[in-house]
Coordinates of C-alpha atoms in Angstrom, one line a residue:
M33 CA 93.3 -212.6 -38.1
M34 CA 89.8 -214.1 -37.7
M35 CA 86.3 -212.8 -37.3
D36 CA 84.7 -213.0 -33.8
Q37 CA 81.5 -215.1 -33.7
E38 CA 79.2 -212.2 -32.9
N39 CA 80.4 -210.0 -35.8
A40 CA 80.6 -213.0 -38.2
E41 CA 76.9 -213.7 -37.7
N42 CA 75.7 -210.2 -38.7
P43 CA 78.6 -208.5 -40.6
K44 CA 78.5 -205.1 -42.1
A45 CA 82.0 -205.1 -43.6
L46 CA 84.3 -208.0 -44.5
F47 CA 87.8 -208.3 -45.9
V48 CA 89.0 -211.6 -47.4
G49 CA 92.7 -211.6 -48.5
I50 CA 94.5 -214.4 -50.2
G51 CA 98.3 -214.1 -50.3
V52 CA 100.5 -216.7 -52.1
G53 CA 104.2 -216.2 -51.8
T54 CA 105.6 -219.7 -52.0
Y55 CA 105.2 -222.0 -55.0
D56 CA 106.2 -225.5 -56.1
H57 CA 106.6 -224.5 -59.7
F58 CA 106.7 -220.7 -59.9
N59 CA 109.1 -218.1 -58.6
P60 CA 108.4 -216.9 -55.0
L61 CA 106.7 -213.6 -54.3
P62 CA 108.1 -212.4 -51.0
K63 CA 105.8 -209.4 -50.6
A64 CA 102.5 -211.0 -51.5
I65 CA 101.6 -212.1 -48.0
S66 CA 102.7 -209.0 -46.2
E67 CA 100.6 -206.9 -48.6
V68 CA 97.5 -208.9 -47.7
N69 CA 98.3 -208.6 -44.0
D70 CA 98.9 -204.9 -44.1
L71 CA 95.6 -204.2 -45.9
A72 CA 93.8 -206.5 -43.4
G73 CA 95.2 -204.5 -40.5
I74 CA 94.1 -201.2 -42.0
L75 CA 90.6 -202.4 -42.7
E76 CA 90.3 -204.1 -39.3
N77 CA 91.0 -200.8 -37.7
R78 CA 88.2 -199.4 -39.8
G79 CA 85.7 -201.9 -38.4
Y80 CA 86.0 -204.6 -41.0
N81 CA 86.0 -208.3 -40.0
V82 CA 89.0 -209.9 -41.7
K83 CA 90.0 -213.3 -42.9
V84 CA 93.5 -213.9 -44.4
I85 CA 94.3 -217.1 -46.3
V86 CA 98.1 -217.8 -46.7
D87 CA 99.8 -220.0 -49.3
P88 CA 96.8 -222.2 -50.2
D89 CA 97.1 -225.1 -52.5
T90 CA 94.2 -225.8 -54.8
P91 CA 92.0 -227.9 -52.4
K92 CA 92.7 -225.5 -49.5
G93 CA 92.1 -222.4 -51.6
I94 CA 88.7 -223.7 -52.7
S95 CA 87.7 -224.9 -49.3
E96 CA 88.8 -221.8 -47.3
L97 CA 87.3 -219.4 -49.9
K98 CA 83.9 -221.2 -49.6
T99 CA 84.2 -220.9 -45.8
A100 CA 85.2 -217.2 -45.9
L101 CA 82.6 -216.3 -48.5
P102 CA 79.5 -218.3 -47.8
K103 CA 76.3 -217.8 -49.7
E104 CA 74.0 -215.0 -48.3
H105 CA 76.6 -214.1 -45.6
F106 CA 75.2 -210.5 -45.6
G107 CA 71.6 -210.5 -44.6
R108 CA 70.8 -206.9 -45.5
G109 CA 73.8 -206.0 -47.7
G110 CA 77.2 -204.9 -46.7
S111 CA 80.7 -204.1 -47.9
L112 CA 83.1 -206.8 -49.1
V113 CA 86.7 -206.4 -50.2
V114 CA 88.5 -209.4 -51.7
L115 CA 92.2 -209.3 -52.5
W116 CA 94.2 -212.0 -54.3
S117 CA 97.9 -211.3 -54.3
G118 CA 100.1 -213.8 -56.1
H119 CA 100.9 -215.2 -59.6
G120 CA 98.3 -215.1 -62.4
E121 CA 98.2 -216.8 -65.8
T122 CA 96.0 -216.3 -68.8
T123 CA 94.6 -219.6 -70.2
P124 CA 93.2 -220.9 -73.5
E125 CA 89.8 -220.9 -71.9
G126 CA 90.0 -217.1 -71.6
A127 CA 90.1 -217.1 -67.8
L128 CA 92.6 -215.5 -65.5
H129 CA 94.1 -218.4 -63.5
L130 CA 94.8 -217.4 -59.9
V131 CA 97.7 -219.6 -59.2
P132 CA 97.8 -221.6 -55.9
T133 CA 101.0 -223.1 -54.4
D134 CA 100.7 -226.5 -56.1
A135 CA 99.8 -225.4 -59.6
E136 CA 102.0 -226.0 -62.6
P137 CA 102.3 -223.7 -65.6
G138 CA 99.5 -224.5 -68.1
D139 CA 97.3 -226.4 -65.6
A140 CA 93.6 -226.4 -66.2
P141 CA 92.4 -223.5 -64.0
Q142 CA 90.2 -224.2 -61.0
L143 CA 90.8 -221.0 -59.0
T144 CA 90.0 -218.1 -61.4
S145 CA 88.9 -214.5 -61.2
D146 CA 85.5 -215.6 -62.4
Y147 CA 85.2 -218.1 -59.6
L148 CA 86.3 -215.6 -57.0
A149 CA 83.7 -213.1 -58.4
G150 CA 81.0 -215.7 -58.3
L151 CA 81.6 -216.4 -54.6
A152 CA 81.7 -212.7 -53.8
A153 CA 78.4 -212.0 -55.6
R154 CA 76.6 -214.8 -53.7
T155 CA 77.5 -213.4 -50.3
G156 CA 74.7 -210.9 -50.5
A157 CA 77.1 -207.9 -50.2
N158 CA 75.8 -204.9 -52.1
Q159 CA 79.2 -203.1 -52.1
I160 CA 82.0 -205.2 -53.5
M161 CA 85.6 -204.5 -54.4
L162 CA 87.7 -207.2 -56.0
V163 CA 91.5 -206.5 -56.1
L164 CA 93.6 -208.8 -58.4
D165 CA 97.3 -208.2 -57.9
T166 CA 98.7 -210.7 -60.3
C167 CA 100.4 -210.8 -63.7
F168 CA 98.0 -210.2 -66.7
S169 CA 95.3 -209.4 -64.1
G170 CA 93.7 -206.9 -66.5
S171 CA 92.4 -209.8 -68.6
G172 CA 90.2 -210.9 -65.7
I173 CA 88.4 -207.8 -64.6
I174 CA 85.8 -207.5 -67.3
A175 CA 84.8 -211.1 -66.9
A176 CA 84.8 -210.8 -63.1
G177 CA 82.6 -207.8 -63.2
T178 CA 80.2 -209.5 -65.6
V179 CA 80.0 -212.6 -63.3
V180 CA 79.1 -210.4 -60.3
D181 CA 76.4 -208.5 -62.4
K182 CA 74.8 -211.8 -63.6
V183 CA 74.8 -213.4 -60.2
Q184 CA 73.3 -210.3 -58.5
R185 CA 70.6 -210.1 -61.1
E186 CA 69.5 -213.7 -60.2
L187 CA 70.3 -213.4 -56.5
P188 CA 69.8 -209.7 -55.7
P189 CA 71.3 -208.5 -52.3
G190 CA 69.1 -207.3 -49.6
N191 CA 70.2 -203.7 -50.1
P192 CA 69.3 -202.5 -53.7
H193 CA 72.1 -199.9 -53.8
V194 CA 74.7 -202.0 -55.5
W195 CA 78.2 -201.0 -56.5
V196 CA 80.9 -203.2 -57.8
G197 CA 84.5 -202.2 -58.4
V198 CA 87.2 -204.5 -59.9
V199 CA 90.8 -203.4 -60.0
A200 CA 93.7 -205.2 -61.6
S201 CA 97.4 -204.4 -60.9
A202 CA 98.4 -204.8 -64.5
L203 CA 97.0 -204.6 -68.0
D204 CA 96.0 -207.8 -69.9
Y205 CA 99.5 -208.3 -71.4
E206 CA 101.6 -206.9 -68.6
R207 CA 103.5 -208.7 -65.8
S208 CA 103.0 -207.3 -62.3
K209 CA 106.0 -206.5 -60.3
D210 CA 106.1 -208.0 -56.8
G211 CA 104.9 -205.5 -54.2
V212 CA 104.6 -202.4 -56.5
F213 CA 100.8 -202.2 -56.7
G214 CA 100.3 -203.1 -53.1
A215 CA 102.7 -200.4 -52.0
R216 CA 100.8 -197.8 -53.9
L217 CA 97.4 -198.9 -52.6
L218 CA 98.7 -199.1 -49.0
K219 CA 100.4 -195.7 -49.4
L220 CA 97.1 -194.1 -50.2
L221 CA 95.3 -195.7 -47.3
K222 CA 98.1 -194.8 -44.9
H223 CA 99.1 -191.3 -46.1
G224 CA 96.7 -190.1 -48.7
P225 CA 97.4 -188.7 -52.2
D226 CA 100.7 -187.1 -53.1
N227 CA 99.0 -183.8 -53.7
P228 CA 95.9 -183.5 -51.5
H229 CA 95.3 -179.9 -52.8
D230 CA 94.9 -181.2 -56.4
P231 CA 91.4 -179.8 -57.5
D232 CA 90.5 -183.4 -58.6
L233 CA 91.3 -184.8 -55.2
C234 CA 90.9 -182.2 -52.5
F235 CA 87.2 -182.7 -52.1
R236 CA 87.5 -186.5 -52.3
W237 CA 90.1 -186.6 -49.5
S238 CA 88.8 -183.7 -47.4
S239 CA 90.2 -183.6 -43.9
K240 CA 86.6 -183.3 -42.7
N241 CA 85.7 -186.8 -44.0
K242 CA 86.5 -189.8 -41.9
G243 CA 86.3 -192.1 -44.9
V244 CA 87.0 -192.2 -48.7
I245 CA 84.6 -194.0 -50.8
G246 CA 85.8 -196.9 -53.1
T247 CA 85.2 -195.1 -56.4
D248 CA 87.4 -192.2 -55.2
L249 CA 90.1 -194.5 -54.0
L250 CA 90.2 -196.1 -57.5
F251 CA 90.2 -192.7 -59.2
T252 CA 93.2 -191.5 -57.1
L253 CA 95.1 -194.7 -57.7
R254 CA 94.7 -194.3 -61.5
K255 CA 95.5 -190.5 -61.4
E256 CA 98.7 -190.8 -59.4
W257 CA 100.1 -193.9 -61.1
D258 CA 103.4 -193.1 -62.7
I259 CA 105.3 -196.4 -62.9
Q260 CA 106.5 -197.4 -66.4
G261 CA 105.8 -200.9 -67.6
Q262 CA 102.8 -201.6 -65.3
C263 CA 99.5 -199.9 -65.3
P264 CA 96.4 -200.7 -63.2
K265 CA 93.1 -201.3 -64.9
T266 CA 89.7 -200.8 -63.3
T267 CA 86.0 -201.2 -64.0
E268 CA 83.0 -200.2 -62.0
T269 CA 79.2 -200.6 -62.1
S270 CA 76.7 -198.1 -60.7
T271 CA 79.3 -195.5 -59.6
A272 CA 76.6 -193.3 -58.1
N273 CA 75.7 -196.1 -55.6
C274 CA 79.2 -196.4 -54.1
Q275 CA 79.0 -196.3 -50.3
M276 CA 82.0 -198.4 -49.5
Q277 CA 84.2 -196.5 -47.1
F278 CA 88.0 -196.8 -46.6
P279 CA 89.9 -194.9 -43.9
N280 CA 90.9 -191.4 -44.8
P281 CA 94.4 -190.8 -43.3
L282 CA 94.0 -187.0 -43.9
H283 CA 90.9 -186.9 -41.6
N284 CA 91.6 -184.5 -38.7
P285 CA 88.9 -184.6 -36.0
D286 CA 90.7 -181.9 -34.1
A287 CA 90.8 -179.3 -36.9
P288 CA 88.9 -176.2 -36.0
D289 CA 85.6 -175.7 -37.7
R290 CA 85.8 -173.7 -40.9
V291 CA 83.9 -170.4 -40.8
V292 CA 80.8 -170.8 -43.0
E293 CA 81.8 -169.6 -46.4
H294 CA 79.0 -167.0 -46.6
L295 CA 80.2 -165.4 -43.4
L296 CA 83.9 -165.8 -44.3
L297 CA 83.6 -163.9 -47.6
A298 CA 81.4 -161.2 -46.1
A299 CA 83.8 -160.7 -43.2
R300 CA 86.9 -160.5 -45.5
G301 CA 85.1 -158.4 -48.1
V302 CA 86.5 -160.6 -50.9
A303 CA 85.3 -162.7 -53.8
P304 CA 85.6 -166.5 -53.7
N305 CA 89.2 -167.7 -54.1
E306 CA 90.5 -164.2 -53.4
E307 CA 93.0 -163.6 -50.7
G308 CA 93.1 -160.5 -48.4
F309 CA 91.1 -158.7 -45.8
F310 CA 89.3 -155.5 -46.7
F311 CA 86.8 -155.2 -43.9
T312 CA 86.3 -151.5 -43.0
G313 CA 84.1 -149.5 -40.8
R314 CA 81.3 -150.8 -38.5
T315 CA 83.5 -150.0 -35.5
A316 CA 80.6 -148.8 -33.3
Q317 CA 78.4 -151.8 -34.2
I318 CA 81.1 -154.4 -33.4
N319 CA 82.0 -152.6 -30.2
Q320 CA 78.4 -152.8 -29.1
I321 CA 78.2 -156.5 -29.8
V322 CA 81.5 -157.3 -28.0
S323 CA 80.4 -155.3 -25.0
W324 CA 77.2 -157.4 -24.9
M325 CA 79.2 -160.6 -25.3
Q326 CA 81.5 -159.6 -22.4
A327 CA 78.6 -158.9 -20.1
G328 CA 77.7 -162.6 -20.5
K329 CA 74.0 -162.2 -19.9
P330 CA 71.8 -164.7 -21.9
G331 CA 69.6 -163.3 -24.6
I332 CA 69.3 -162.5 -28.3
F333 CA 71.2 -159.7 -30.0
V334 CA 69.8 -158.9 -33.5
V335 CA 71.7 -157.2 -36.4
T336 CA 69.1 -156.2 -39.0
G337 CA 68.9 -153.9 -42.1
P338 CA 68.2 -154.0 -45.8
A339 CA 69.6 -156.7 -48.1
G340 CA 73.3 -156.2 -48.8
S341 CA 73.7 -153.7 -46.0
G342 CA 76.5 -155.6 -44.3
K343 CA 74.7 -157.7 -41.7
S344 CA 76.7 -160.8 -42.5
A345 CA 80.0 -158.9 -42.6
I346 CA 79.5 -157.8 -39.0
V347 CA 78.5 -161.1 -37.5
G348 CA 81.1 -162.8 -39.8
R349 CA 83.8 -160.5 -38.4
V350 CA 82.9 -161.7 -34.9
V351 CA 82.9 -165.4 -35.9
S352 CA 86.2 -165.0 -37.8
L353 CA 88.0 -163.4 -34.9
S354 CA 86.8 -166.3 -32.8
N355 CA 88.2 -168.9 -35.2
P356 CA 91.9 -169.7 -34.5
E357 CA 92.9 -170.1 -38.1
E358 CA 91.1 -167.1 -39.5
R359 CA 92.1 -164.9 -36.5
Q360 CA 95.8 -165.2 -37.2
Y361 CA 95.3 -163.7 -40.7
I362 CA 93.1 -160.8 -39.5
L363 CA 95.3 -159.6 -36.6
S364 CA 98.0 -157.2 -37.6
P365 CA 100.8 -155.4 -35.8
T366 CA 98.7 -152.2 -35.7
G367 CA 95.9 -154.0 -34.0
L368 CA 92.1 -153.9 -34.6
E369 CA 90.0 -150.8 -35.2
H370 CA 87.3 -152.2 -32.9
A371 CA 86.9 -154.3 -29.8
D372 CA 88.2 -157.9 -30.0
P373 CA 85.6 -160.6 -29.1
G374 CA 88.5 -163.0 -28.4
E375 CA 89.6 -166.4 -29.7
G376 CA 87.1 -169.2 -29.1
S377 CA 84.4 -166.7 -28.0
V378 CA 81.9 -168.2 -30.5
H379 CA 81.0 -171.8 -29.8
A380 CA 78.8 -172.6 -32.8
H381 CA 77.7 -170.7 -35.9
V382 CA 75.2 -171.6 -38.7
H383 CA 73.7 -170.1 -41.8
A384 CA 69.9 -170.5 -41.5
R385 CA 69.2 -170.5 -45.3
G386 CA 66.8 -173.3 -46.1
V387 CA 67.2 -175.3 -42.9
T388 CA 64.5 -176.6 -40.6
V389 CA 64.4 -176.4 -36.8
E390 CA 65.6 -180.0 -36.6
Q391 CA 68.5 -179.4 -39.0
L392 CA 69.6 -176.2 -37.2
C393 CA 69.6 -178.1 -33.9
Q394 CA 71.8 -180.8 -35.5
L395 CA 74.3 -178.3 -36.8
V396 CA 74.6 -176.6 -33.5
D397 CA 74.8 -179.9 -31.6
D398 CA 77.5 -181.3 -34.0
Q399 CA 79.7 -178.2 -33.5
L400 CA 79.4 -178.2 -29.7
V401 CA 80.3 -181.9 -29.6
R402 CA 83.3 -181.4 -31.8
R403 CA 84.6 -178.7 -29.5
N404 CA 84.1 -181.0 -26.5
L405 CA 81.6 -178.5 -25.0
L406 CA 78.9 -181.2 -24.9
P407 CA 79.4 -185.0 -24.6
E408 CA 78.6 -187.1 -27.6
N409 CA 75.1 -188.4 -27.6
P410 CA 75.1 -192.3 -27.9
G411 CA 72.0 -192.1 -30.1
G412 CA 73.5 -189.6 -32.6
S413 CA 72.7 -185.9 -33.0
R414 CA 70.3 -184.6 -30.4
N415 CA 66.8 -183.3 -31.1
K416 CA 65.7 -179.9 -29.8
W417 CA 64.8 -180.9 -26.3
E418 CA 67.8 -183.1 -25.9
L419 CA 70.1 -180.3 -27.0
L420 CA 68.5 -177.8 -24.7
G421 CA 68.8 -180.2 -21.8
A422 CA 72.5 -180.8 -22.6
I423 CA 73.1 -177.1 -22.7
E424 CA 71.4 -176.7 -19.4
R425 CA 74.0 -179.0 -17.9
C426 CA 76.9 -177.3 -19.6
P427 CA 79.1 -175.3 -17.2
C428 CA 80.1 -172.8 -19.9
R429 CA 78.0 -169.8 -21.1
L430 CA 77.7 -170.6 -24.8
M431 CA 77.7 -168.1 -27.6
I432 CA 75.8 -169.1 -30.8
V433 CA 75.6 -167.2 -34.0
V434 CA 72.8 -167.6 -36.6
D435 CA 73.2 -165.7 -39.9
G436 CA 70.4 -165.1 -42.4
L437 CA 67.5 -166.1 -40.3
D438 CA 65.1 -164.5 -42.7
E439 CA 66.5 -166.9 -45.4
G440 CA 64.9 -169.8 -43.6
G441 CA 61.7 -169.1 -45.4
P442 CA 58.6 -170.5 -43.8
E443 CA 60.8 -172.2 -41.1
A444 CA 62.2 -168.9 -39.9
I445 CA 59.3 -168.1 -37.5
K446 CA 59.4 -171.6 -36.1
I447 CA 63.2 -171.4 -35.7
A448 CA 62.7 -168.1 -33.8
Q449 CA 59.8 -169.1 -31.6
E450 CA 60.5 -172.8 -31.0
F451 CA 64.3 -172.9 -30.8
L452 CA 66.2 -169.6 -30.5
R453 CA 63.9 -168.1 -27.9
L454 CA 64.4 -171.2 -25.7
L455 CA 68.1 -171.3 -26.5
S456 CA 68.5 -167.7 -25.4
Q457 CA 67.4 -168.5 -21.9
K458 CA 70.8 -170.1 -21.3
C459 CA 73.0 -168.8 -24.2
L460 CA 74.0 -165.7 -25.9
V461 CA 72.5 -165.8 -29.4
L462 CA 73.7 -163.3 -32.1
V463 CA 71.3 -163.2 -35.1
S464 CA 71.5 -161.4 -38.4
S465 CA 68.2 -161.1 -40.3
R466 CA 66.0 -158.8 -42.3
E467 CA 62.6 -158.1 -40.9
V468 CA 59.8 -160.2 -42.2
A469 CA 56.2 -159.2 -41.6
H470 CA 53.4 -161.7 -40.9
E471 CA 49.7 -161.1 -41.0
E472 CA 47.9 -161.4 -37.7
E473 CA 51.0 -162.4 -35.8
L474 CA 54.3 -161.0 -34.6
S475 CA 56.9 -160.2 -37.2
L476 CA 60.1 -162.3 -37.4
L477 CA 62.2 -159.9 -35.2
Q478 CA 59.4 -159.4 -32.8
S479 CA 59.2 -163.2 -32.4
L480 CA 62.8 -163.2 -31.3
G481 CA 62.3 -160.7 -28.5
P482 CA 65.8 -159.3 -28.7
C483 CA 67.5 -157.6 -25.8
E484 CA 69.5 -155.4 -28.1
T485 CA 69.2 -154.5 -31.8
I486 CA 71.4 -152.8 -34.4
D487 CA 69.5 -151.5 -37.5
L488 CA 71.8 -150.8 -40.4
G489 CA 69.0 -149.1 -42.3
T490 CA 68.7 -146.1 -40.0
D491 CA 69.7 -142.7 -41.4
M492 CA 72.6 -142.3 -39.0
V493 CA 74.1 -145.7 -39.9
Q494 CA 73.5 -145.1 -43.6
A495 CA 75.6 -142.0 -43.4
E496 CA 78.4 -144.0 -41.8
T497 CA 78.0 -146.6 -44.5
K498 CA 78.8 -144.2 -47.3
T499 CA 82.1 -143.3 -45.6
A500 CA 82.9 -146.9 -44.9
V501 CA 82.2 -147.8 -48.6
H502 CA 84.6 -145.2 -49.8
D503 CA 87.3 -146.6 -47.4
Y504 CA 86.6 -150.1 -48.6
V505 CA 86.9 -149.2 -52.3
K506 CA 90.2 -147.4 -51.7
K507 CA 91.6 -150.3 -49.7
R508 CA 90.5 -153.0 -52.1
L509 CA 91.6 -151.2 -55.3
A510 CA 94.9 -149.9 -53.8
D511 CA 97.1 -152.2 -55.7
C512 CA 95.2 -152.0 -59.0
S513 CA 95.5 -149.7 -62.0
G514 CA 96.5 -146.1 -61.2
K515 CA 94.0 -144.9 -63.8
M516 CA 91.1 -145.7 -61.4
D517 CA 90.0 -143.0 -59.1
A518 CA 88.7 -144.8 -56.0
T519 CA 86.6 -141.7 -54.9
K520 CA 84.8 -141.7 -58.3
I521 CA 84.2 -145.4 -58.1
G522 CA 82.9 -145.2 -54.6
D523 CA 80.5 -142.4 -55.6
A524 CA 79.3 -144.5 -58.5
I525 CA 78.6 -147.5 -56.3
I526 CA 76.6 -145.5 -53.9
R527 CA 74.6 -143.9 -56.8
I528 CA 73.9 -147.3 -58.5
S529 CA 72.9 -148.7 -55.1
E530 CA 70.4 -146.0 -54.6
Q531 CA 69.0 -146.2 -58.1
Q532 CA 68.8 -150.0 -58.3
G533 CA 67.8 -150.7 -54.7
E534 CA 70.9 -153.0 -54.3
G535 CA 72.6 -153.4 -50.9
T536 CA 75.5 -150.9 -50.9
F537 CA 78.2 -153.1 -49.3
L538 CA 77.3 -156.2 -51.4
L539 CA 77.3 -154.1 -54.6
A540 CA 80.6 -152.6 -53.6
R541 CA 82.1 -156.1 -53.1
V542 CA 80.8 -157.2 -56.5
I543 CA 82.0 -154.1 -58.5
T544 CA 85.4 -154.0 -56.9
T545 CA 85.8 -157.7 -57.7
Q546 CA 85.0 -156.8 -61.3
L547 CA 87.5 -153.9 -61.3
R548 CA 90.3 -155.9 -59.8
N549 CA 90.1 -158.2 -62.8
N550 CA 89.2 -155.6 -65.4
P551 CA 90.3 -152.1 -64.4
V552 CA 88.7 -149.0 -66.0
D553 CA 90.1 -145.6 -66.8
T554 CA 87.8 -143.2 -64.8
S555 CA 89.1 -140.2 -66.7
R556 CA 87.3 -141.4 -69.9
I557 CA 83.8 -140.5 -70.8
N558 CA 81.1 -143.0 -69.9
W559 CA 83.5 -145.2 -67.9
E560 CA 80.6 -146.1 -65.6
G561 CA 78.9 -148.0 -68.4
N562 CA 81.5 -150.8 -67.9
L563 CA 80.4 -151.5 -64.4
D564 CA 78.0 -154.2 -63.3
K565 CA 74.6 -152.6 -62.5
S566 CA 73.3 -155.4 -60.4
I567 CA 74.2 -158.6 -58.6
E568 CA 72.5 -160.5 -61.5
D569 CA 74.8 -158.8 -64.1
A570 CA 77.8 -159.8 -62.1
F571 CA 76.6 -163.4 -61.8
D572 CA 76.0 -163.6 -65.5
R573 CA 79.5 -162.2 -66.2
E574 CA 81.1 -164.7 -63.9
L575 CA 79.1 -167.6 -65.4
T576 CA 80.0 -166.7 -68.9
A577 CA 83.7 -166.8 -68.0
I578 CA 83.6 -170.4 -66.9
P579 CA 85.0 -172.6 -69.6
S580 CA 83.1 -175.4 -71.3
L581 CA 83.3 -178.9 -69.8
L582 CA 85.3 -181.3 -72.1
R583 CA 84.5 -184.9 -71.5
D584 CA 86.0 -187.5 -73.8
G585 CA 86.6 -184.9 -76.5
I586 CA 83.0 -183.7 -76.4
E587 CA 82.3 -180.1 -75.4
L588 CA 79.4 -179.4 -73.0
P589 CA 79.1 -175.6 -73.1
H590 CA 76.2 -175.3 -70.8
A591 CA 77.5 -177.6 -68.1
A592 CA 78.4 -174.9 -65.6
R593 CA 75.0 -173.2 -65.9
E594 CA 73.1 -176.5 -65.6
L595 CA 75.1 -177.8 -62.7
L596 CA 74.7 -174.5 -60.8
T597 CA 71.0 -174.4 -61.6
A598 CA 70.6 -177.8 -60.0
L599 CA 72.6 -176.6 -57.0
A600 CA 70.0 -173.8 -56.5
W601 CA 67.4 -176.5 -55.8
G602 CA 69.5 -177.5 -52.9
Y603 CA 68.5 -174.3 -51.2
G604 CA 70.3 -174.1 -47.9
A605 CA 72.6 -176.9 -47.2
G606 CA 73.2 -177.6 -50.9
L607 CA 73.5 -181.1 -52.5
T608 CA 75.8 -184.0 -51.9
D609 CA 78.3 -184.7 -54.7
D610 CA 76.4 -187.9 -55.6
V611 CA 72.9 -186.4 -55.7
W612 CA 74.0 -183.2 -57.4
P613 CA 74.7 -184.7 -60.9
I614 CA 71.4 -186.7 -60.7
V615 CA 69.4 -183.5 -60.2
A616 CA 71.4 -181.7 -62.9
T617 CA 70.7 -184.5 -65.4
A618 CA 67.0 -184.4 -64.5
L619 CA 66.8 -180.6 -65.0
S620 CA 69.1 -180.3 -68.0
S621 CA 67.4 -178.4 -70.8
T622 CA 70.0 -179.8 -73.3
G623 CA 69.5 -183.4 -72.4
A624 CA 73.0 -183.8 -71.0
T625 CA 73.9 -186.5 -68.5
Y626 CA 76.1 -185.4 -65.7
L627 CA 78.5 -187.5 -63.6
R628 CA 80.0 -187.1 -60.1
E629 CA 83.3 -186.2 -61.8
D630 CA 81.6 -183.2 -63.4
V631 CA 80.8 -181.8 -60.0
F632 CA 84.4 -182.0 -59.0
W633 CA 85.3 -180.3 -62.3
L634 CA 82.9 -177.4 -61.5
L635 CA 84.2 -177.0 -58.0
G636 CA 87.7 -177.0 -59.4
V637 CA 87.2 -174.3 -62.1
C638 CA 85.2 -172.2 -59.7
R639 CA 87.8 -172.9 -57.0
A640 CA 85.0 -173.4 -54.5

């Protein structure tokens, strides 16, 4: 396999593999060359240029490596993977000798892990992974990493975001078994981890991600290694800068979009990580929405009301019944209590919290493209006018759901006036939002100009809400302690809601979550004193229950609170797993330094 001329002149990703299976003075290694060829094939399909060197003697090895890894090969940085598979020897000089076909035991080393690292560092790549599959290869990784670091300090690559990973198939004193390490590495790249649902791995190998970054590949390799007598050894520099992508075999481009978590939980009436469906009531409201959808006339339908009144639960119910995966769990032999919007009836749905007009357009465009309702745009995600033009040409009448428009902050009015109003000329747009007044201009809901509106704050709907809350409490606590009287608890929730100004449905969800975990005896005096009196109380209780982070035997008791505080600054779309620990470190009141692994720990313990 060779690089074509055009890609070789301006590469972005390069794989160089050296496989030595035949020797004059050492035992043959039948699997060394096939291991290199297999990895080359996988990476070539990922867009890497590849160069494979087979059974080199010393002169050929030096010559072909110089040709394959020329100085300043990457003009503006790029990804470089180098694999040596063959025999290795430790030497009196302290180097790891990468043994070519003509070498004799005890020869003065010319091809070493340091030499290979020096060539790799001089290519100008800013993302480098060196893989040494030889006996005693662990003895070479620290020196190789040091060489790369020193060279890059003198000859910095064009891209300053530098990451270097070096992995050895065996520890310093161990012999490497032919084909064992390569088989494990190739298995990960072909099939993924043994347990993709492992909390430490599920986010790293998400089916939504096309690629797996290098640091996560090394982490998984170490975590799943279970072979006695041989253990891989790794070292990395600047883990937060890792951008090198390997193919994710678990990626599923045809998987249906997951319902936005905020809508999903509201529609189910559950807490995070809780199974079950406890949605009750709101029959008239959902029937009205479904009737509007079936009429198929473009326009905006608004669901409004006070905070916590159940706006998201209603639009979330519509979205969930449209989603194929969620729908199969909702439908029961007894049928629905309300009209059915139908599978696939919602074509895109977004949560407007903290997003701009441009970000909202991108979210809608990405979903419509994934569902093959719009063709992919060669230039990437469409801007507002490009998206509106593409929708104009779409033969389908599209249905778009926007939840929490008021949570868009200052952008909410712009989203309403500059995007949703225009979108509603060709699409059905279902919006949930509180009203937001603006001086000397139209309010938020007036700016939308809805054709129909449901207000959950009216006296008539509020009376229905009390009945629905009692039904919800009975349904959600049905399998809990018999000492709890659901009617008394429902009355208490409504009373607390009216006293504290909390949204009744949201408070009902919070308190029933508490009671499912810690039941109370409603026959006792002052039993209500055990209930959360606000959303803040519930959050503090949940936060206190999260265990301390243990890292290298050191307890970090404030880790969960400080990581979640940082996440709050990612208002809206949140923070990526590499930026999140940086923000948490900067904001830490205890002076703690957080790592990407700590983010995955938090997601695991919170079961996010």
